[in-house]
Coordinates of N, CA, C and O in Angstrom, one line a residue:
M1 N -85.1 18.1 -28.7 CA -84.9 18.9 -29.5 C -83.9 20.6 -29.2 O -83.1 20.9 -29.3
N2 N -84.3 20.9 -27.5 CA -83.7 21.9 -26.9 C -82.1 21.9 -26.6 O -81.5 22.6 -26.7
T3 N -81.8 20.6 -26.5 CA -80.8 20.5 -26.1 C -79.6 20.7 -27.3 O -78.6 21.2 -27.3
I4 N -79.9 20.1 -28.7 CA -79.7 20.2 -29.6 C -79.0 21.7 -30.1 O -78.0 22.4 -30.5
A5 N -80.1 22.5 -29.8 CA -80.1 23.6 -30.1 C -78.8 24.8 -29.0 O -78.2 25.6 -29.5
T6 N -79.3 24.4 -28.1 CA -78.1 25.3 -26.9 C -76.8 24.3 -27.1 O -76.1 25.6 -27.0
N7 N -76.3 23.4 -27.4 CA -74.9 23.0 -27.5 C -74.5 23.7 -29.1 O -73.6 24.5 -29.0
K8 N -75.6 24.1 -29.9 CA -74.8 25.0 -31.2 C -75.0 26.6 -31.1 O -73.7 27.1 -31.0
E9 N -76.0 26.6 -29.7 CA -75.6 28.2 -29.6 C -74.1 28.6 -28.9 O -73.0 29.2 -28.4
R10 N -73.9 26.9 -27.9 CA -72.6 27.4 -27.2 C -71.5 27.8 -27.7 O -70.7 27.8 -27.8
V11 N -71.5 26.9 -28.9 CA -70.7 26.2 -29.9 C -70.4 27.4 -30.7 O -68.8 28.2 -30.3
Y12 N -71.5 28.6 -31.1 CA -71.1 29.4 -31.7 C -70.7 30.7 -31.1 O -69.7 31.6 -31.1
Q13 N -71.2 30.6 -29.6 CA -70.6 31.7 -28.7 C -68.8 31.6 -28.4 O -68.0 32.3 -28.3
R14 N -68.5 30.4 -28.3 CA -66.9 30.0 -28.2 C -66.3 30.6 -29.7 O -65.3 31.0 -29.3
R15 N -67.2 30.0 -30.5 CA -66.2 30.6 -31.7 C -66.2 31.9 -32.0 O -65.2 32.2 -32.3
R16 N -67.4 32.4 -31.4 CA -67.3 34.3 -31.3 C -66.1 34.9 -30.3 O -65.4 35.8 -31.0
R17 N -66.1 33.8 -28.8 CA -64.7 34.6 -28.2 C -63.7 34.7 -29.2 O -62.8 35.5 -28.5
A18 N -63.7 33.2 -29.5 CA -62.0 32.8 -29.9 C -61.7 33.9 -30.9 O -60.8 34.6 -31.2
L19 N -62.8 34.2 -32.0 CA -62.7 35.1 -33.0 C -62.2 36.5 -32.5 O -61.5 37.1 -33.1
A20 N -63.5 37.0 -31.7 CA -63.0 38.4 -31.1 C -61.5 38.2 -30.4 O -61.0 39.6 -30.6
A21 N -60.6 37.5 -29.5 CA -59.7 37.0 -29.0 C -58.7 37.6 -29.9 O -57.5 38.2 -29.9
V22 N -58.6 36.7 -31.3 CA -57.8 36.8 -32.4 C -57.9 37.9 -32.7 O -56.6 38.3 -33.5
L23 N -59.0 39.1 -33.0 CA -58.9 39.6 -33.7 C -58.2 41.0 -33.2 O -57.9 42.5 -33.1
L24 N -58.5 40.9 -31.3 CA -58.5 42.1 -30.6 C -56.7 41.7 -30.1 O -56.7 42.8 -29.5
A25 N -56.2 40.7 -30.3 CA -54.7 40.6 -29.8 C -53.9 41.5 -30.3 O -53.2 42.2 -29.6
P26 N -54.0 41.8 -31.6 CA -53.1 42.5 -32.2 C -53.2 44.3 -31.9 O -52.2 45.0 -31.8
V27 N -54.3 44.3 -31.7 CA -55.0 45.8 -31.1 C -54.3 46.5 -29.7 O -53.8 47.3 -29.5
A28 N -54.0 44.6 -29.3 CA -53.9 45.2 -27.9 C -52.6 45.5 -27.6 O -51.6 46.4 -27.0
C29 N -51.6 44.9 -28.7 CA -50.1 44.8 -28.6 C -50.1 46.0 -29.1 O -48.8 46.7 -29.0
I30 N -50.4 47.0 -30.4 CA -50.0 48.2 -30.8 C -50.1 49.3 -29.5 O -49.0 49.9 -29.6
I31 N -51.0 49.0 -29.2 CA -51.5 49.9 -28.2 C -50.4 50.1 -26.7 O -50.0 50.9 -26.5
G32 N -50.6 48.7 -26.4 CA -49.4 48.4 -25.7 C -47.9 49.1 -25.7 O -47.4 49.9 -25.0
F33 N -47.3 48.3 -26.8 CA -46.3 48.8 -27.8 C -45.9 50.5 -28.0 O -44.7 51.0 -27.2
S34 N -47.2 51.1 -28.0 CA -47.0 52.5 -28.4 C -46.8 53.0 -27.1 O -46.5 54.2 -26.8
A35 N -47.8 52.8 -25.8 CA -47.7 52.9 -24.7 C -46.3 53.2 -24.2 O -45.8 54.5 -23.1
L36 N -45.5 52.0 -24.4 CA -44.0 52.2 -23.8 C -43.3 52.9 -24.5 O -42.1 53.7 -24.0
T37 N -43.6 53.4 -26.0 CA -42.6 54.0 -26.9 C -42.7 55.3 -26.7 O -41.8 56.1 -27.1
V38 N -43.7 55.9 -26.8 CA -44.2 57.5 -26.8 C -43.7 57.9 -25.5 O -44.1 57.8 -24.5
S39 N -43.1 59.2 -25.0 CA -42.3 59.4 -24.2 C -43.6 60.9 -23.7 O -44.3 61.2 -24.3
P40 N -43.3 60.6 -21.9 CA -44.6 61.7 -21.7 C -44.4 63.1 -22.4 O -43.3 63.6 -22.4
A41 N -45.3 64.3 -21.9 CA -45.6 65.7 -22.6 C -44.4 66.2 -21.5 O -44.5 65.8 -20.0
G42 N -43.7 66.7 -22.2 CA -42.8 67.7 -21.3 C -41.5 66.8 -21.2 O -40.5 67.8 -20.2
A43 N -41.3 66.0 -21.2 CA -39.9 65.1 -21.0 C -39.5 65.6 -22.4 O -39.3 66.1 -23.1
S44 N -38.0 65.5 -21.8 CA -36.8 66.4 -23.0 C -36.4 64.6 -23.7 O -36.1 63.7 -23.2
D45 N -36.3 64.9 -24.5 CA -35.6 64.1 -25.5 C -34.5 64.9 -27.0 O -34.5 65.9 -26.7
E46 N -33.9 64.0 -27.5 CA -32.7 64.6 -28.2 C -33.2 65.0 -29.5 O -32.8 66.2 -29.9
H47 N -35.0 65.0 -29.7 CA -35.9 65.9 -30.6 C -36.4 67.1 -29.9 O -36.8 67.8 -30.9
A48 N -36.2 67.3 -29.0 CA -36.3 68.3 -28.4 C -35.3 69.8 -28.6 O -36.3 71.2 -28.6
A49 N -34.4 69.3 -28.8 CA -33.3 70.3 -28.5 C -33.8 70.5 -30.5 O -34.0 69.8 -31.3
P50 N -33.2 72.0 -30.7 CA -33.5 72.5 -32.6 C -32.1 71.8 -32.9 O -31.5 71.4 -32.6
L51 N -32.6 71.0 -34.3 CA -31.9 70.3 -35.5 C -31.2 71.1 -36.7 O -31.9 72.1 -36.9
E52 N -30.1 70.5 -37.0 CA -29.5 71.5 -38.2 C -29.3 70.3 -39.1 O -28.9 68.9 -38.5
E53 N -29.7 70.5 -40.6 CA -29.7 69.5 -41.6 C -28.6 70.0 -41.9 O -28.3 70.9 -42.6
V54 N -27.7 68.4 -42.5 CA -26.3 68.8 -43.1 C -26.3 67.8 -44.7 O -27.0 66.5 -44.5
T55 N -25.5 67.7 -45.4 CA -25.6 66.9 -46.7 C -24.3 66.6 -46.7 O -23.3 67.4 -46.6
V56 N -24.0 65.2 -46.7 CA -22.7 64.4 -46.8 C -22.1 65.0 -48.2 O -22.9 64.7 -49.4
H57 N -20.9 65.4 -48.1 CA -20.2 65.5 -49.2 C -18.9 64.4 -49.3 O -18.8 63.6 -48.5
A58 N -18.4 64.4 -50.5 CA -17.8 63.1 -50.4 C -16.4 63.0 -49.9 O -16.3 64.6 -49.9
G59 N -16.1 62.0 -49.6 CA -14.8 62.2 -48.4 C -15.2 62.6 -47.0 O -14.0 62.6 -46.2
E60 N -16.7 62.8 -47.4 CA -16.5 63.5 -45.5 C -17.0 61.6 -44.7 O -17.5 60.5 -45.3
T61 N -16.6 61.9 -43.5 CA -17.5 60.6 -42.9 C -17.8 61.0 -41.7 O -18.2 62.2 -41.1
L62 N -18.7 60.0 -41.0 CA -19.1 60.6 -39.5 C -18.4 61.3 -38.6 O -19.2 62.3 -38.0
W63 N -16.8 60.9 -38.3 CA -16.2 61.3 -37.5 C -15.9 62.9 -37.8 O -15.8 63.7 -37.2
S64 N -16.0 62.7 -39.7 CA -15.1 64.3 -39.5 C -16.2 65.5 -39.7 O -16.6 66.5 -39.2
I65 N -17.5 65.1 -40.1 CA -18.8 65.4 -40.0 C -19.0 65.6 -38.1 O -19.2 67.2 -37.8
A66 N -19.6 65.1 -37.2 CA -19.2 64.9 -35.5 C -17.8 66.0 -34.9 O -18.2 66.6 -34.5
E67 N -16.9 66.1 -35.8 CA -15.4 66.3 -35.2 C -15.7 68.0 -35.3 O -15.5 68.8 -34.5
E68 N -16.8 68.2 -36.5 CA -16.9 69.7 -37.1 C -17.6 70.2 -36.3 O -17.4 71.8 -35.9
H69 N -18.8 69.6 -35.3 CA -20.4 70.1 -35.0 C -19.8 69.9 -33.8 O -20.7 69.9 -32.9
A70 N -18.5 69.6 -33.1 CA -18.8 68.8 -31.5 C -18.7 70.1 -30.7 O -18.6 69.9 -29.5
D71 N -18.1 71.4 -30.9 CA -18.1 72.4 -30.4 C -17.6 72.3 -28.8 O -17.9 72.5 -27.8
G72 N -16.2 71.4 -28.4 CA -15.9 71.3 -27.4 C -16.1 69.9 -26.3 O -15.7 68.9 -26.0
R73 N -16.9 69.0 -27.1 CA -17.8 67.8 -26.9 C -16.9 67.0 -27.3 O -16.4 66.9 -28.1
D74 N -17.2 65.7 -26.5 CA -16.3 64.4 -26.8 C -17.1 63.7 -28.4 O -18.1 64.1 -28.6
V75 N -15.8 64.1 -29.7 CA -16.8 63.9 -30.6 C -17.6 61.9 -31.1 O -18.1 62.3 -31.7
R76 N -16.6 61.4 -29.8 CA -17.9 60.0 -30.0 C -19.3 60.4 -29.7 O -20.0 59.5 -30.0
D77 N -18.9 60.8 -28.4 CA -20.6 61.4 -28.1 C -21.3 62.2 -29.2 O -22.7 61.6 -29.4
V78 N -20.8 63.0 -29.9 CA -21.5 63.9 -31.5 C -21.7 62.4 -32.0 O -22.9 62.6 -32.7
M79 N -21.0 61.5 -32.4 CA -21.3 60.9 -33.4 C -22.5 59.9 -33.2 O -23.3 59.3 -33.9
G80 N -22.4 59.5 -31.9 CA -23.6 58.7 -31.3 C -24.7 59.5 -31.3 O -25.8 58.4 -31.5
D81 N -24.5 61.0 -30.9 CA -26.0 61.8 -31.3 C -26.8 61.7 -32.8 O -27.7 61.5 -32.8
I82 N -26.0 61.4 -33.3 CA -25.7 62.1 -34.6 C -26.7 60.4 -35.7 O -27.4 60.2 -36.2
Q83 N -26.1 59.6 -34.3 CA -26.7 58.1 -35.1 C -27.8 57.7 -34.5 O -28.6 57.2 -35.7
R84 N -28.1 58.1 -33.4 CA -29.3 57.9 -32.6 C -30.7 58.8 -33.3 O -31.7 58.2 -33.8
I85 N -30.4 60.1 -33.6 CA -30.9 61.1 -34.2 C -31.4 60.5 -35.6 O -32.7 60.7 -36.4
N86 N -30.5 59.7 -36.3 CA -30.7 59.4 -37.9 C -31.2 57.8 -38.0 O -31.1 57.8 -39.2
A87 N -31.5 57.5 -36.8 CA -31.5 55.8 -37.4 C -30.8 55.2 -38.0 O -30.7 54.4 -38.8
L88 N -29.3 55.6 -37.6 CA -28.0 54.7 -38.6 C -27.2 53.8 -38.2 O -27.4 53.8 -36.6
S89 N -27.4 52.3 -38.8 CA -27.2 51.5 -38.3 C -25.3 51.2 -38.1 O -25.4 50.3 -37.3
S90 N -24.8 52.1 -39.0 CA -23.3 52.2 -39.2 C -23.2 53.4 -39.3 O -23.7 54.3 -39.3
T91 N -21.6 53.4 -39.3 CA -21.4 54.9 -39.5 C -20.6 55.1 -41.1 O -20.4 56.0 -41.4
S92 N -21.2 53.8 -42.1 CA -21.2 54.5 -43.3 C -22.0 55.7 -43.9 O -23.1 55.7 -43.3
L93 N -21.6 56.4 -44.5 CA -22.5 57.5 -45.4 C -22.3 57.5 -46.7 O -21.0 57.0 -46.9
E94 N -23.7 57.9 -47.7 CA -23.1 58.3 -48.8 C -23.4 59.8 -48.9 O -23.8 60.0 -48.6
P95 N -22.8 60.3 -50.2 CA -22.4 61.3 -50.7 C -23.7 62.1 -51.0 O -24.6 61.3 -52.0
G96 N -24.5 63.3 -50.8 CA -25.9 63.3 -50.7 C -26.8 63.2 -49.9 O -27.8 63.8 -49.9
Q97 N -26.6 62.4 -48.7 CA -27.1 61.7 -48.0 C -27.5 63.0 -46.4 O -26.8 64.2 -46.8
H98 N -28.7 63.5 -46.5 CA -29.0 64.2 -45.2 C -29.2 64.1 -44.3 O -29.4 62.5 -43.9
L99 N -28.4 64.7 -43.1 CA -28.2 64.6 -41.8 C -28.9 65.3 -41.0 O -28.6 66.1 -41.1
L100 N -29.4 64.9 -40.0 CA -29.8 65.9 -38.7 C -28.6 65.9 -37.9 O -28.6 65.1 -37.2
L101 N -28.2 66.6 -37.2 CA -27.6 66.9 -36.5 C -28.0 68.3 -35.4 O -29.3 69.2 -35.3
P102 N -27.6 67.6 -34.3 CA -28.1 68.7 -33.1 C -27.4 70.0 -33.6 O -26.5 69.7 -33.1
A103 N -28.3 70.8 -33.2 CA -27.7 71.9 -33.2 C -27.5 72.6 -31.8 O -28.4 72.6 -31.0
E104 N -26.2 73.6 -31.3 CA -26.0 73.7 -30.4 C -25.6 75.7 -30.0 O -25.1 75.9 -30.9

């Protein structure tokens, strides 16, 4: 009788451990991912610089907006900064869209 009770306890312990592993794995992944994506305090990134918000007007392109705000910098670099800051997957813009630009 003791052997049966001991075997049941082992089965329940294994089940509890497996359930704990299944529940804790996503939490560990989230913590690990956030540790990789968060920049250390004091580190500089594009959001550390002041940003300026503009509204896209009909006929404006990412190139024309970047060219207007380039201030002597390469327009392609400014376009890349704008895309990165606003998480744009393409250069297509819609009238009325709000963009954050690096203010210089």
